[in-house]
PDB file of C-alpha atoms in Angstrom:
ATOM      1  CA  UNK A   1      -2.992  12.289   4.987  1.00  0.00           C
ATOM      2  CA  UNK A   2      -0.977  14.375   2.526  1.00  0.00           C
ATOM      3  CA  UNK A   3      -4.089  16.746   1.741  1.00  0.00           C
ATOM      4  CA  UNK A   4      -4.470  17.327   5.470  1.00  0.00           C
ATOM      5  CA  UNK A   5      -0.827  18.157   6.069  1.00  0.00           C
ATOM      6  CA  UNK A   6      -0.541  20.288   3.062  1.00  0.00           C
ATOM      7  CA  UNK A   7      -3.672  22.395   3.609  1.00  0.00           C
ATOM      8  CA  UNK A   8      -3.200  22.756   7.516  1.00  0.00           C
ATOM      9  CA  UNK A   9      -0.735  25.280   8.755  1.00  0.00           C
ATOM     10  CA  UNK A  10      -0.493  23.507  12.267  1.00  0.00           C
ATOM     11  CA  UNK A  11       0.761  19.847  12.014  1.00  0.00           C
ATOM     12  CA  UNK A  12      -0.933  16.821  13.557  1.00  0.00           C
ATOM     13  CA  UNK A  13      -0.009  16.016  17.228  1.00  0.00           C
ATOM     14  CA  UNK A  14       2.286  13.241  16.037  1.00  0.00           C
ATOM     15  CA  UNK A  15       4.247  15.407  13.626  1.00  0.00           C
ATOM     16  CA  UNK A  16       6.821  18.023  14.575  1.00  0.00           C
ATOM     17  CA  UNK A  17       6.493  21.492  12.908  1.00  0.00           C
ATOM     18  CA  UNK A  18       9.759  21.203  11.037  1.00  0.00           C
ATOM     19  CA  UNK A  19       8.831  17.600   9.798  1.00  0.00           C
ATOM     20  CA  UNK A  20       5.415  18.941   8.679  1.00  0.00           C
ATOM     21  CA  UNK A  21       7.034  21.894   6.717  1.00  0.00           C
ATOM     22  CA  UNK A  22       9.358  19.592   4.980  1.00  0.00           C
ATOM     23  CA  UNK A  23       6.766  17.133   4.311  1.00  0.00           C
ATOM     24  CA  UNK A  24       4.194  19.874   3.023  1.00  0.00           C
ATOM     25  CA  UNK A  25       6.989  21.143   0.632  1.00  0.00           C
ATOM     26  CA  UNK A  26       7.814  17.627  -0.618  1.00  0.00           C
ATOM     27  CA  UNK A  27       4.000  16.927  -1.352  1.00  0.00           C
ATOM     28  CA  UNK A  28       3.606  20.124  -3.366  1.00  0.00           C
ATOM     29  CA  UNK A  29       6.749  19.123  -5.315  1.00  0.00           C
ATOM     30  CA  UNK A  30       5.439  15.888  -6.127  1.00  0.00           C
ATOM     31  CA  UNK A  31       2.066  17.196  -7.061  1.00  0.00           C
ATOM     32  CA  UNK A  32       3.796  19.688  -9.365  1.00  0.00           C
ATOM     33  CA  UNK A  33       5.724  16.979 -10.977  1.00  0.00           C
ATOM     34  CA  UNK A  34       2.664  14.878 -11.566  1.00  0.00           C
ATOM     35  CA  UNK A  35       0.917  17.940 -12.995  1.00  0.00           C
ATOM     36  CA  UNK A  36       3.942  18.429 -15.446  1.00  0.00           C
ATOM     37  CA  UNK A  37       3.857  14.671 -16.567  1.00  0.00           C
ATOM     38  CA  UNK A  38       0.128  14.740 -17.116  1.00  0.00           C
ATOM     39  CA  UNK A  39      -0.712  18.345 -18.070  1.00  0.00           C
ATOM     40  CA  UNK A  40      -4.208  17.250 -19.393  1.00  0.00           C
ATOM     41  CA  UNK A  41      -5.245  15.058 -16.515  1.00  0.00           C
ATOM     42  CA  UNK A  42      -8.591  16.490 -15.217  1.00  0.00           C
ATOM     43  CA  UNK A  43      -8.180  14.885 -11.701  1.00  0.00           C
ATOM     44  CA  UNK A  44      -4.872  16.353 -11.052  1.00  0.00           C
ATOM     45  CA  UNK A  45      -6.003  19.911 -12.476  1.00  0.00           C
ATOM     46  CA  UNK A  46      -9.030  19.795 -10.168  1.00  0.00           C
ATOM     47  CA  UNK A  47      -7.095  18.670  -7.165  1.00  0.00           C
ATOM     48  CA  UNK A  48      -4.645  21.497  -7.716  1.00  0.00           C
ATOM     49  CA  UNK A  49      -7.591  24.084  -8.157  1.00  0.00           C
ATOM     50  CA  UNK A  50      -9.430  22.603  -5.094  1.00  0.00           C
ATOM     51  CA  UNK A  51      -6.122  22.990  -2.856  1.00  0.00           C
ATOM     52  CA  UNK A  52      -5.169  26.536  -4.358  1.00  0.00           C
ATOM     53  CA  UNK A  53      -8.857  27.751  -3.369  1.00  0.00           C
ATOM     54  CA  UNK A  54      -9.163  26.057  -0.221  1.00  0.00           C
ATOM     55  CA  UNK A  55      -5.831  26.499   1.501  1.00  0.00           C
ATOM     56  CA  UNK A  56      -3.964  29.931   1.347  1.00  0.00           C
ATOM     57  CA  UNK A  57      -1.116  27.993   2.664  1.00  0.00           C
ATOM     58  CA  UNK A  58      -1.060  25.426  -0.213  1.00  0.00           C
ATOM     59  CA  UNK A  59      -1.447  28.448  -2.822  1.00  0.00           C
ATOM     60  CA  UNK A  60       1.569  30.150  -1.372  1.00  0.00           C
ATOM     61  CA  UNK A  61       3.564  26.879  -1.724  1.00  0.00           C
ATOM     62  CA  UNK A  62       2.191  26.266  -5.206  1.00  0.00           C
ATOM     63  CA  UNK A  63       3.293  29.685  -6.484  1.00  0.00           C
ATOM     64  CA  UNK A  64       6.811  29.310  -5.334  1.00  0.00           C
ATOM     65  CA  UNK A  65       7.058  26.702  -8.245  1.00  0.00           C
ATOM     66  CA  UNK A  66       9.654  24.549  -6.425  1.00  0.00           C
ATOM     67  CA  UNK A  67      10.732  21.426  -8.260  1.00  0.00           C
ATOM     68  CA  UNK A  68      13.670  20.087  -6.350  1.00  0.00           C
ATOM     69  CA  UNK A  69      12.511  17.399  -3.788  1.00  0.00           C
ATOM     70  CA  UNK A  70      13.421  17.982  -0.072  1.00  0.00           C
ATOM     71  CA  UNK A  71      17.093  16.586   0.195  1.00  0.00           C
ATOM     72  CA  UNK A  72      16.493  14.975   3.789  1.00  0.00           C
ATOM     73  CA  UNK A  73      13.195  14.169   5.086  1.00  0.00           C
ATOM     74  CA  UNK A  74      12.613  12.988   8.365  1.00  0.00           C
ATOM     75  CA  UNK A  75       9.488  12.316  10.434  1.00  0.00           C
ATOM     76  CA  UNK A  76       9.127  12.179  14.133  1.00  0.00           C
ATOM     77  CA  UNK A  77       6.242   9.959  15.414  1.00  0.00           C
ATOM     78  CA  UNK A  78       5.098   9.761  19.008  1.00  0.00           C
ATOM     79  CA  UNK A  79       4.251   6.114  20.085  1.00  0.00           C
ATOM     80  CA  UNK A  80       2.089   5.749  23.224  1.00  0.00           C
ATOM     81  CA  UNK A  81       4.610   3.127  24.643  1.00  0.00           C
ATOM     82  CA  UNK A  82       8.184   4.262  23.581  1.00  0.00           C
ATOM     83  CA  UNK A  83       7.488   8.010  22.961  1.00  0.00           C
ATOM     84  CA  UNK A  84       9.311   9.863  20.130  1.00  0.00           C
ATOM     85  CA  UNK A  85      10.682   7.897  17.107  1.00  0.00           C
ATOM     86  CA  UNK A  86      12.603   9.701  14.459  1.00  0.00           C
ATOM     87  CA  UNK A  87      13.025   8.067  11.136  1.00  0.00           C
ATOM     88  CA  UNK A  88      14.516   9.026   7.783  1.00  0.00           C
ATOM     89  CA  UNK A  89      12.460   8.891   4.875  1.00  0.00           C
ATOM     90  CA  UNK A  90      14.009   7.636   1.555  1.00  0.00           C
ATOM     91  CA  UNK A  91      11.922   7.858  -1.704  1.00  0.00           C
ATOM     92  CA  UNK A  92      12.646   5.646  -4.543  1.00  0.00           C
ATOM     93  CA  UNK A  93      10.862   6.865  -7.485  1.00  0.00           C
ATOM     94  CA  UNK A  94       9.847   4.007 -10.161  1.00  0.00           C
ATOM     95  CA  UNK A  95       9.060   6.627 -13.112  1.00  0.00           C
ATOM     96  CA  UNK A  96       8.247   3.979 -15.534  1.00  0.00           C
ATOM     97  CA  UNK A  97       5.454   2.532 -13.330  1.00  0.00           C
ATOM     98  CA  UNK A  98       4.645   5.809 -11.985  1.00  0.00           C
ATOM     99  CA  UNK A  99       5.021   4.739  -8.291  1.00  0.00           C
ATOM    100  CA  UNK A 100       6.946   5.774  -5.314  1.00  0.00           C
ATOM    101  CA  UNK A 101       8.213   3.467  -2.588  1.00  0.00           C
ATOM    102  CA  UNK A 102       8.845   5.198   0.774  1.00  0.00           C
ATOM    103  CA  UNK A 103      11.398   3.516   3.028  1.00  0.00           C
ATOM    104  CA  UNK A 104      11.528   4.588   6.744  1.00  0.00           C
ATOM    105  CA  UNK A 105      14.570   3.813   8.756  1.00  0.00           C
ATOM    106  CA  UNK A 106      16.303   4.976  11.977  1.00  0.00           C
ATOM    107  CA  UNK A 107      20.157   5.284  12.235  1.00  0.00           C
ATOM    108  CA  UNK A 108      21.751   2.118  13.849  1.00  0.00           C
ATOM    109  CA  UNK A 109      22.446   2.503  17.527  1.00  0.00           C
ATOM    110  CA  UNK A 110      20.095   5.456  17.772  1.00  0.00           C
ATOM    111  CA  UNK A 111      17.420   5.648  20.452  1.00  0.00           C
ATOM    112  CA  UNK A 112      14.755   5.398  17.577  1.00  0.00           C
ATOM    113  CA  UNK A 113      16.354   2.189  16.132  1.00  0.00           C
ATOM    114  CA  UNK A 114      16.225   0.759  19.862  1.00  0.00           C
ATOM    115  CA  UNK A 115      12.632   1.804  20.239  1.00  0.00           C
ATOM    116  CA  UNK A 116      11.648   0.023  16.835  1.00  0.00           C
ATOM    117  CA  UNK A 117      13.565  -3.054  17.844  1.00  0.00           C
ATOM    118  CA  UNK A 118      11.693  -2.977  21.087  1.00  0.00           C
ATOM    119  CA  UNK A 119       8.347  -2.642  19.271  1.00  0.00           C
ATOM    120  CA  UNK A 120       9.361  -5.501  16.967  1.00  0.00           C
ATOM    121  CA  UNK A 121      10.082  -7.624  20.056  1.00  0.00           C
ATOM    122  CA  UNK A 122       6.728  -6.962  21.409  1.00  0.00           C
ATOM    123  CA  UNK A 123       4.908  -7.567  18.100  1.00  0.00           C
ATOM    124  CA  UNK A 124       6.774 -10.853  17.814  1.00  0.00           C
ATOM    125  CA  UNK A 125       5.031 -12.243  20.941  1.00  0.00           C
ATOM    126  CA  UNK A 126       1.484 -11.308  19.852  1.00  0.00           C
ATOM    127  CA  UNK A 127      -0.818 -13.387  17.636  1.00  0.00           C
ATOM    128  CA  UNK A 128      -1.164 -12.471  13.831  1.00  0.00           C
ATOM    129  CA  UNK A 129      -4.941 -11.848  13.325  1.00  0.00           C
ATOM    130  CA  UNK A 130      -4.416 -12.048   9.497  1.00  0.00           C
ATOM    131  CA  UNK A 131      -2.705 -15.530   9.505  1.00  0.00           C
ATOM    132  CA  UNK A 132      -4.001 -16.827  12.687  1.00  0.00           C
ATOM    133  CA  UNK A 133      -0.563 -17.689  13.991  1.00  0.00           C
ATOM    134  CA  UNK A 134       2.000 -16.111  15.911  1.00  0.00           C
ATOM    135  CA  UNK A 135       4.564 -13.868  14.092  1.00  0.00           C
ATOM    136  CA  UNK A 136       8.177 -15.090  14.065  1.00  0.00           C
ATOM    137  CA  UNK A 137      10.916 -12.739  14.564  1.00  0.00           C
ATOM    138  CA  UNK A 138      12.262 -11.298  11.386  1.00  0.00           C
ATOM    139  CA  UNK A 139       9.646 -13.196   9.399  1.00  0.00           C
ATOM    140  CA  UNK A 140       7.556  -9.897   8.553  1.00  0.00           C
ATOM    141  CA  UNK A 141       3.750  -9.713   8.319  1.00  0.00           C
TER     142      UNK A 141
END
């Protein structure tokens, strides 16, 4: 998905224009960081070359040489039942394991939080196809 968002000037239907712009910048910053950590990695170098050659938009972002991550990243998704859901995205970087954990949350009391609670309640009443049993509220998948 990141490759599509970075190379496409117009975001997907489920992502607002401002969300897509911030996400696009964040992906380029993270790719630049990976490139700096692993300067000899041929896969990263090939990906950067491919994106620079295949997307004028990516090439412009890459040439900016941004290294600061986007301070606040939000995403708005359109769900067919509840409509727009806006969430904050928090990244937890685990540098020693070269991993990033992305946490999505909606502010308590917001319409988006209410929508997520509603969807959780609906999910709690449906069968869990993986485990062959009903999902219990709060038990996770």
